[in-house]
Coordinates of C-alpha atoms in Angstrom, one line a residue:
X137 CA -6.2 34.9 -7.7
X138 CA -3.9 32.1 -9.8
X139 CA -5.9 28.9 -9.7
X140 CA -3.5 26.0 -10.5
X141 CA -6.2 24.3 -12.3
X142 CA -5.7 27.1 -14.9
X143 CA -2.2 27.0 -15.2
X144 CA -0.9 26.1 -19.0
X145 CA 1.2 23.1 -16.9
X146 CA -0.7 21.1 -14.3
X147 CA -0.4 17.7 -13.1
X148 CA -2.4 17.2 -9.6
X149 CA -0.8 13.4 -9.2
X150 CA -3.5 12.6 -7.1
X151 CA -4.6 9.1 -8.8
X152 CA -2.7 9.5 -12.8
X153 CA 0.2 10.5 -14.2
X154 CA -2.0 11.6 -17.1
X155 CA -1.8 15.3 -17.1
X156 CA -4.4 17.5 -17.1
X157 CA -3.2 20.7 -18.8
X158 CA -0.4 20.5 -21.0
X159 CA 1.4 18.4 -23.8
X160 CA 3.5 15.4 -23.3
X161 CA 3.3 12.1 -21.5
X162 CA 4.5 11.8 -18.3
X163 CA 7.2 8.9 -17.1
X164 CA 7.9 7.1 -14.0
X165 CA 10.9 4.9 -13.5
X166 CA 11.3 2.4 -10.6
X167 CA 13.5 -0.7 -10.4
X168 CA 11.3 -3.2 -7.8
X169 CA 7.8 -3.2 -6.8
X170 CA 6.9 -1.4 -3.6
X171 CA 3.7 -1.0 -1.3
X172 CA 1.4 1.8 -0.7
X173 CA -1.3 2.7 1.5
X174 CA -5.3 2.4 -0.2
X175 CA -8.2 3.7 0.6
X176 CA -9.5 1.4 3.1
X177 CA -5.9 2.0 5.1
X178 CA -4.9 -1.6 3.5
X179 CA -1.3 -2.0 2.4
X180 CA -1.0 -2.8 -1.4
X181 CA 1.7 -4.2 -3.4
X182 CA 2.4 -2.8 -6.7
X183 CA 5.0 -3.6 -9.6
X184 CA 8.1 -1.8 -10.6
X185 CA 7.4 1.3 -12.6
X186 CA 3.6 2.1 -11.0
X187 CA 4.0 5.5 -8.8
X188 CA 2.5 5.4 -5.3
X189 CA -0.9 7.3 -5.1
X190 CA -1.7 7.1 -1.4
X191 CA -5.3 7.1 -0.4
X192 CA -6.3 6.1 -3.7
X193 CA -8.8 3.1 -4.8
X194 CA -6.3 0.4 -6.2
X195 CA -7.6 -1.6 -8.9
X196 CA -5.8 -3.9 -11.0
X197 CA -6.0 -6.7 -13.2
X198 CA -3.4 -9.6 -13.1
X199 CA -4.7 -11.8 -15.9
X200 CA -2.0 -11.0 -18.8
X201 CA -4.1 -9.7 -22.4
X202 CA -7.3 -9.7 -20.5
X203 CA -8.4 -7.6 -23.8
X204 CA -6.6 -10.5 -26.3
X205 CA -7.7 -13.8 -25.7
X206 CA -8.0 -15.0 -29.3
X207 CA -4.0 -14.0 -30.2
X208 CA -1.9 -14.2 -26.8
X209 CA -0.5 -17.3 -26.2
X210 CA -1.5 -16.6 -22.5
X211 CA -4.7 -17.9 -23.5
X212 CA -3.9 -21.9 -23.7
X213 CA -6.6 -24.0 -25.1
X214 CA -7.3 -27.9 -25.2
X215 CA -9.4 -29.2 -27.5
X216 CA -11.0 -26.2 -28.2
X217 CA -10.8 -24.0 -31.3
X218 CA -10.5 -19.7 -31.2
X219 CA -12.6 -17.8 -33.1
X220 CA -11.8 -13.7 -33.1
X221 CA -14.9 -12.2 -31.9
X222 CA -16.2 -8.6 -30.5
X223 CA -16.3 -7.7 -27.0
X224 CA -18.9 -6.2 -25.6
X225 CA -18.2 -2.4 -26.4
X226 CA -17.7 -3.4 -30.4
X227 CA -13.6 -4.1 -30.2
X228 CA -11.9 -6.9 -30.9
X229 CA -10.5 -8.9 -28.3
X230 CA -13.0 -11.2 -27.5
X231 CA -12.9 -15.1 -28.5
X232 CA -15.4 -17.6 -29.4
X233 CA -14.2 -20.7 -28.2
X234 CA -15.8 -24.6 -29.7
X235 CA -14.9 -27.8 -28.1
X236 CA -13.4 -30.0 -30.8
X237 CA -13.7 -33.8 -29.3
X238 CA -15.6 -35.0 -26.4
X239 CA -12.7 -34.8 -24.2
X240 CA -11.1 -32.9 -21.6
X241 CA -11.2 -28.9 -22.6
X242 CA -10.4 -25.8 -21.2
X243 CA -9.5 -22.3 -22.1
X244 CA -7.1 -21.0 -19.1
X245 CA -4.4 -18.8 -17.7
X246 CA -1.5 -20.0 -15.8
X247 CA 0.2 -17.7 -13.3
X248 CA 2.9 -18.2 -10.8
X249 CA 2.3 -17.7 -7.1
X250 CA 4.4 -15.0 -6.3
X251 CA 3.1 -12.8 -9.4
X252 CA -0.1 -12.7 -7.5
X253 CA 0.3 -11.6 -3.9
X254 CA -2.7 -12.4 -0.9
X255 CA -5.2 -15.3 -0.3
X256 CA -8.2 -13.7 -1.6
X257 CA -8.9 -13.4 -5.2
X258 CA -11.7 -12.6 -7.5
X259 CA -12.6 -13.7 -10.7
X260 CA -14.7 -12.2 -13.3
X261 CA -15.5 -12.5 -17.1
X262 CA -18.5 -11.9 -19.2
X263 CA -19.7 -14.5 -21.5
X264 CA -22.5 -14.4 -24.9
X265 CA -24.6 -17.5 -24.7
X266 CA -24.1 -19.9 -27.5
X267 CA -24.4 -23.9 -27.8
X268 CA -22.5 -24.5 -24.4
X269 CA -24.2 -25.8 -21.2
X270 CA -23.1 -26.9 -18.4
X271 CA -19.6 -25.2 -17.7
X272 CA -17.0 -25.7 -14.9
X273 CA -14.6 -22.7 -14.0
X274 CA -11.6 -24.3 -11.4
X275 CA -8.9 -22.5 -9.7
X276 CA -5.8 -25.1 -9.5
X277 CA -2.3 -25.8 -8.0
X278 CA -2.1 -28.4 -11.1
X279 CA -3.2 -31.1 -8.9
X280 CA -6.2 -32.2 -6.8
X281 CA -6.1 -28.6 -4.7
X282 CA -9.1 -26.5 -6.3
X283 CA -11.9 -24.6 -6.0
X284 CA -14.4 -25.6 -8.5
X285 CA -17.7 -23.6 -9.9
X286 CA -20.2 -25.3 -12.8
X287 CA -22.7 -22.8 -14.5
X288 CA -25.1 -23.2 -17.1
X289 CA -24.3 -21.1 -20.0
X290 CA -27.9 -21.3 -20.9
X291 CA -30.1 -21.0 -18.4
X292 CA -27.7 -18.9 -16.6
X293 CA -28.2 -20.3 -13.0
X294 CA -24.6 -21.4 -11.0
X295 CA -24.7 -25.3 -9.9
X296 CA -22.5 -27.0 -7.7
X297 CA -19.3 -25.4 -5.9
X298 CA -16.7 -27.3 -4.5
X299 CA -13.3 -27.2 -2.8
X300 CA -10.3 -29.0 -1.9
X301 CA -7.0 -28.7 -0.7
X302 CA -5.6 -26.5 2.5
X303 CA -5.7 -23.3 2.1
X304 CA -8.8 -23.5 -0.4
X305 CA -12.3 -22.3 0.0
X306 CA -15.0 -20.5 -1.8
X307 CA -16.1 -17.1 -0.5
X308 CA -19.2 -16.5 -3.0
X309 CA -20.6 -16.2 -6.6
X310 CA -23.0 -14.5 -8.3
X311 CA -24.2 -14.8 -12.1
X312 CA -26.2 -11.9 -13.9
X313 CA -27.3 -10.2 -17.1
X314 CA -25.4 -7.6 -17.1
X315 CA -26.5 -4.8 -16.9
X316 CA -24.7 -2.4 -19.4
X317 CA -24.2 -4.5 -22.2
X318 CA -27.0 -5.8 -23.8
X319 CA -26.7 -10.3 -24.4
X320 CA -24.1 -10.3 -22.3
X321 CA -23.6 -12.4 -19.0
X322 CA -21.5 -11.9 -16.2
X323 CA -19.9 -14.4 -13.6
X324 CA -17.9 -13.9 -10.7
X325 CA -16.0 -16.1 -8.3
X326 CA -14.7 -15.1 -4.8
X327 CA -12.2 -17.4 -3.1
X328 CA -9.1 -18.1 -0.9
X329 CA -5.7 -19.7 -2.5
X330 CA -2.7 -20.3 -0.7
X331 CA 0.1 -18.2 -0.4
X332 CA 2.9 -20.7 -0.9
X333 CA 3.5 -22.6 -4.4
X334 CA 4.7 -22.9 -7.8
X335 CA 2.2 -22.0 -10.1
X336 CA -1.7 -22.0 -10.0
X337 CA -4.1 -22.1 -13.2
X338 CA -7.5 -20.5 -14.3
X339 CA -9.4 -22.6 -16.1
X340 CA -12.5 -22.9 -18.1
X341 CA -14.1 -25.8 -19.4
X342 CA -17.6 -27.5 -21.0
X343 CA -18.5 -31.0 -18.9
X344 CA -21.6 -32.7 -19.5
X345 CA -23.6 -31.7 -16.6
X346 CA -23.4 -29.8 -13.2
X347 CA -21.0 -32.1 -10.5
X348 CA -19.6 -34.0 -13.5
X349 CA -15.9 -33.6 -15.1
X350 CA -17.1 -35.9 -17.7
X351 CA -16.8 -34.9 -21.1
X352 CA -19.0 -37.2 -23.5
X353 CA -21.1 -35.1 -25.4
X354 CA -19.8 -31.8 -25.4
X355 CA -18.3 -31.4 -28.8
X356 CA -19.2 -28.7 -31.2
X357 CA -20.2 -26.8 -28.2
X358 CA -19.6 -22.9 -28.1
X359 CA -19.0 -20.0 -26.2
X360 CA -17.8 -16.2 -26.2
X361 CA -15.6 -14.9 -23.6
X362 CA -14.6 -11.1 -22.9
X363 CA -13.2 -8.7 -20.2
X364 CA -11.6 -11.7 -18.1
X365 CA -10.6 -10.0 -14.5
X366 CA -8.1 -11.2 -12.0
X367 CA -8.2 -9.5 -8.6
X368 CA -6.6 -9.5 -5.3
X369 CA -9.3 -8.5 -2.5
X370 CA -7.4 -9.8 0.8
X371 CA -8.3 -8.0 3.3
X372 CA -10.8 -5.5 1.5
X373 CA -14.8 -5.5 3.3
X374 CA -16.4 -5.6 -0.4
X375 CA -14.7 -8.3 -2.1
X376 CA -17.0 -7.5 -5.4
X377 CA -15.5 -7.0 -8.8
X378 CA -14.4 -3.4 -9.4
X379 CA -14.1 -2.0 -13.0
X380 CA -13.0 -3.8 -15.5
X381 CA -9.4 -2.6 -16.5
X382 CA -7.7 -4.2 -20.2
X383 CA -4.5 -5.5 -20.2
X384 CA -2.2 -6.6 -23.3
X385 CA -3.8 -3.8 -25.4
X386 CA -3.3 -0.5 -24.3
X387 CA 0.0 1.8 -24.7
X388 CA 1.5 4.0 -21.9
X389 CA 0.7 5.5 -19.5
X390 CA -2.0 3.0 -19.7
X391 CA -4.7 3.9 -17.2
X392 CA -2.6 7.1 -15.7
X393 CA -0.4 4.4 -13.6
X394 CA 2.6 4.5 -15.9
X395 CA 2.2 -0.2 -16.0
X396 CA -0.6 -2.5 -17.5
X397 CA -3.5 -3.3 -15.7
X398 CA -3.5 -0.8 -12.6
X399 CA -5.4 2.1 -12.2
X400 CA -6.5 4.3 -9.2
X401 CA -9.7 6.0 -8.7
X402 CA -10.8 8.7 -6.6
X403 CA -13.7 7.4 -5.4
X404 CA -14.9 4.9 -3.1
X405 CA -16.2 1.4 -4.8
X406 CA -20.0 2.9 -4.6
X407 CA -19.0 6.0 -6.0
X408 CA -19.2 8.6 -3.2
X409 CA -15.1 10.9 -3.6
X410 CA -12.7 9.8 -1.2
X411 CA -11.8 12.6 1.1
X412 CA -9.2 14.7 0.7
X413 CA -8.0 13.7 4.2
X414 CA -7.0 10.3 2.9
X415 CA -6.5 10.8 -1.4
X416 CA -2.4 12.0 0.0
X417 CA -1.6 12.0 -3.6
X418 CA 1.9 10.3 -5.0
X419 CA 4.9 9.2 -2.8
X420 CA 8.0 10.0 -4.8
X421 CA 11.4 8.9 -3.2
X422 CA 13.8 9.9 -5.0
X423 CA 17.1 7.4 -3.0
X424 CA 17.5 4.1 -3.0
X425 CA 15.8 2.2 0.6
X426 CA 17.0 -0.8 2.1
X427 CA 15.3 -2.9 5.3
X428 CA 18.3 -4.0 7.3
X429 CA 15.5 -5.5 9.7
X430 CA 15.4 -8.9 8.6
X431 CA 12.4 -11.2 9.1
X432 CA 10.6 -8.2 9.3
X433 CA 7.4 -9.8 9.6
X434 CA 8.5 -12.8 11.6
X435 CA 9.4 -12.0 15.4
X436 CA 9.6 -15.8 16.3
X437 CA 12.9 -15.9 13.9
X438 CA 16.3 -16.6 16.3
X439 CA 17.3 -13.6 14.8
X440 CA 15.3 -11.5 16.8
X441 CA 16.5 -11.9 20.6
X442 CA 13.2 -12.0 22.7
X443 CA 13.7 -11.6 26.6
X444 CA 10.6 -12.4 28.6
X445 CA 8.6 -12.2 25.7
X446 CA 7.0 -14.8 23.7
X447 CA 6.3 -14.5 19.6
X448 CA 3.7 -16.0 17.8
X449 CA 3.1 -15.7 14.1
X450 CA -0.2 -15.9 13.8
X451 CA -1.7 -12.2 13.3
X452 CA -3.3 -10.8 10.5
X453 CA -0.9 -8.5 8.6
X454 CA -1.7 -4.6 7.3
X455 CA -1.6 -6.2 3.4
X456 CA -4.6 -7.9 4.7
X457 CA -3.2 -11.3 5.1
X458 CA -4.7 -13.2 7.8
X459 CA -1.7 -15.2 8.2
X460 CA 2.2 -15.8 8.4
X461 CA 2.1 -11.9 8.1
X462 CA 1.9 -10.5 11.5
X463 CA 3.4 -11.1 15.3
X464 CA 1.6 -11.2 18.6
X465 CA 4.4 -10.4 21.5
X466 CA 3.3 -10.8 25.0
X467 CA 4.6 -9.2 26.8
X468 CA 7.6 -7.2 28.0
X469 CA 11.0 -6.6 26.0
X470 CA 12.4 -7.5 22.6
X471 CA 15.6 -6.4 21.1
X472 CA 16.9 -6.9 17.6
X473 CA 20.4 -8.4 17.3
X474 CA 23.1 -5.7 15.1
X475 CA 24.1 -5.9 11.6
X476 CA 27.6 -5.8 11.1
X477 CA 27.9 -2.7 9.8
X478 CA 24.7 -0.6 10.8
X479 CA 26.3 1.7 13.2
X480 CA 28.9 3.4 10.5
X481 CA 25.5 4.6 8.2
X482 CA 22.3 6.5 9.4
X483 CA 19.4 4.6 10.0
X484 CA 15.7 5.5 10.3
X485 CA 13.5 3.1 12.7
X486 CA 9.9 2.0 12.9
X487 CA 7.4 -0.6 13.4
X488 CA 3.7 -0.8 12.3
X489 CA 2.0 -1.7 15.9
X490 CA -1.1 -2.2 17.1
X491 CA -2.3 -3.3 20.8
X492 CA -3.6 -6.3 21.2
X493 CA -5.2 -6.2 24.7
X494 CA -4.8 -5.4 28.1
X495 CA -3.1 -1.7 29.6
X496 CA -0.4 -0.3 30.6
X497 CA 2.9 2.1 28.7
X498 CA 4.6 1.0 25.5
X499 CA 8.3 1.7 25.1
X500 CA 10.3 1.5 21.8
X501 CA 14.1 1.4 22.2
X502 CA 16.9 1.4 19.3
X503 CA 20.0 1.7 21.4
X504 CA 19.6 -1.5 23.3
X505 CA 17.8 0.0 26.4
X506 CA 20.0 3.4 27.0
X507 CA 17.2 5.7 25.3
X508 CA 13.6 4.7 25.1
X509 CA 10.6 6.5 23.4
X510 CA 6.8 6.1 24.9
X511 CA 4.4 5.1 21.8
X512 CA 1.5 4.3 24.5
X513 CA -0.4 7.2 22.8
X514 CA 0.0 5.5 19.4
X515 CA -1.4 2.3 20.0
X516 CA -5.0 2.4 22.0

């Protein structure tokens, strides 16, 4: 009996474009990012170019040359010098940063809002003790709206954490020894950002002691940094850092996703194989998709013409957001008001919905009332 896993061609396109019998690379081509279905049944956001592996584990990494700090320029420092250094599997990529004046100092990534979709983020990087001590990692909007963490890089115990700002807050941290490479540290920060704003900042830098932004004797001071991690955990029930994935340093197809930094797994975060049920494989769509339904997320919009109904935009969404991404309707009838040209091109039709409480028979209608479709068995 033919078993495709034998076959001289063979791509399964369950989690990688990377095939697994056969020569050549394979491509995927897409204009605009797009969202697909993990796991957890979480909606996920991913850029332009990344196929669509439904049911996979989503990982990615938004920092840019996560595995180049000491030559990208996305790396900024402030009076602090880079040193090449290895990371901890023995490539380059790492740097050894020194504070050069007893002043204000950092080592950071900037990224924009938009870039970075969801409120909940976390943050990881491994570290090699050296001369530094007392460190502060912040999250910023630029101003006084942070979330703030000091360590000590050498007694490796997390100080003070503190927070500011709407739409800021600290979810946890943890700092170990890590446990496969050996003199290594690593550090993680879990918290919540806002979803509206220009840009927001990463940031790393040696104070004088734990609660303090001062910055008298910390000169001459030094640290090594490798295998920085940006993630975006909203909605997710372990909010722990997944594998580390490089960025900046790799060439395609990268991790088997065809873009920089994303890669799926087929397995669950403590190892045990996703089922079949749910690993759907890739979602190819081959014409272009536009959603006429504007303010699709936001029923309380005049465009949407509520009768005996009332809107409130205050539910939490299937990315995961928690807010501004999701409607509560109570409780009757709502009908959408017509594009202009909508009825001269077919048109496919659907909500995500979910009931919220009480009984009784849900109706969907798309003709203004004429025909209507019973989705009570959908939604218990």
């Amino acid at each position: 009996m033919p078993v495709l896993s034998d076959a001289p061609f063979y791509a399964p396109l369950k989690t990688s474009l990377i095939l697994q019998n056969g020569s050549g690379t394979a491509t995927f081509t897409r204009a605009t990012n797009r969202t697909v279905f993990d796991n957890e049944g979480i909606l996920r956001t991913i850029p332009s170019d990344a196929p669509a592996f439904e049911g996979a584990r989503l990982v990615r990494n938004f920092f840019t040359a996560s595995g180049d700090l000491y030559n990208s320029s996305n790396w900024a420092v402030s009076n602090q010098s880079k040193a090449a250094a290895s990371d901890p599997a023995g490539n380059s990529g790492a740097v050894t940063c020194t504070v050069t004046a007893n002043s204000s100092n950092y080592l950071r990534q900037s990224y924009s809002v938009s870039s970075m979709p969801g409120t909940d983020k976390t943050f990881t990087i491994l570290y090699k003790p050296g001369t530094s001590q007392w460190i502060r990692i912040f999250f910023y909007d630029g101003g006084i709206n942070r979330v703030s963490v000091w360590f000590n890089a050498t007694t490796h115990t997390i100080g003070t954490i503190s927070t500011g700002g709407t739409g800021w807050a600290h979810i946890s941290s943890s700092l170990t020894a890590s446990a496969t490479y050996a003199g290594w540290y690593e550090l993680y920060t879990i918290y919540t950002s806002p979803i509206s704003g220009s840009s927001f900042h990463a940031t790393i830098g040696n104070v004088d002691a734990d609660n303090s932004i001062a910055t008298t004797a910390v000169s001459g001071r030094s640290i090594t940094w490798a295998f920085p991690q940006h993630e975006n955990v909203t909605g997710r029930a372990d909010k722990t850092p997944s594998e580390y994935l490089a960025t900046g340093v790799l060439s395609a197809p990268y991790y088997g996703a065809g873009v920089d930094g994303v890669k799926y797994f087929s397995t669950n975060k403590d190892g045990s194989a996703i089922s079949t049920s749910t690993l759907r494989g890739v979602k190819l769509r081959a014409a272009a998709v536009t959603n006429t339904l504007l303010y699709c997320r936001d029923f309380t919009n005049a465009a949407w013409v509520k009768t005996n109904v009332t809107a409130a935009l205050t539910q939490t969404g299937i990315d995961g957001l928690a807010t501004l991404a999701a409607c509560l309707l109570l409780p009757r009838r709502m009908d959408r008001s017509a594009n202009n040209n909508r009825s001269r091109v077919r048109q496919v039709f659907g909500f995500y919905i979910k009931r919220s409480v009480g009984t009784g028979n849900v109706y969907i209608t798309r003709d203004g009332g004429t025909n209507w479709t019973d989705i009570t068995s959908l939604n218990q």
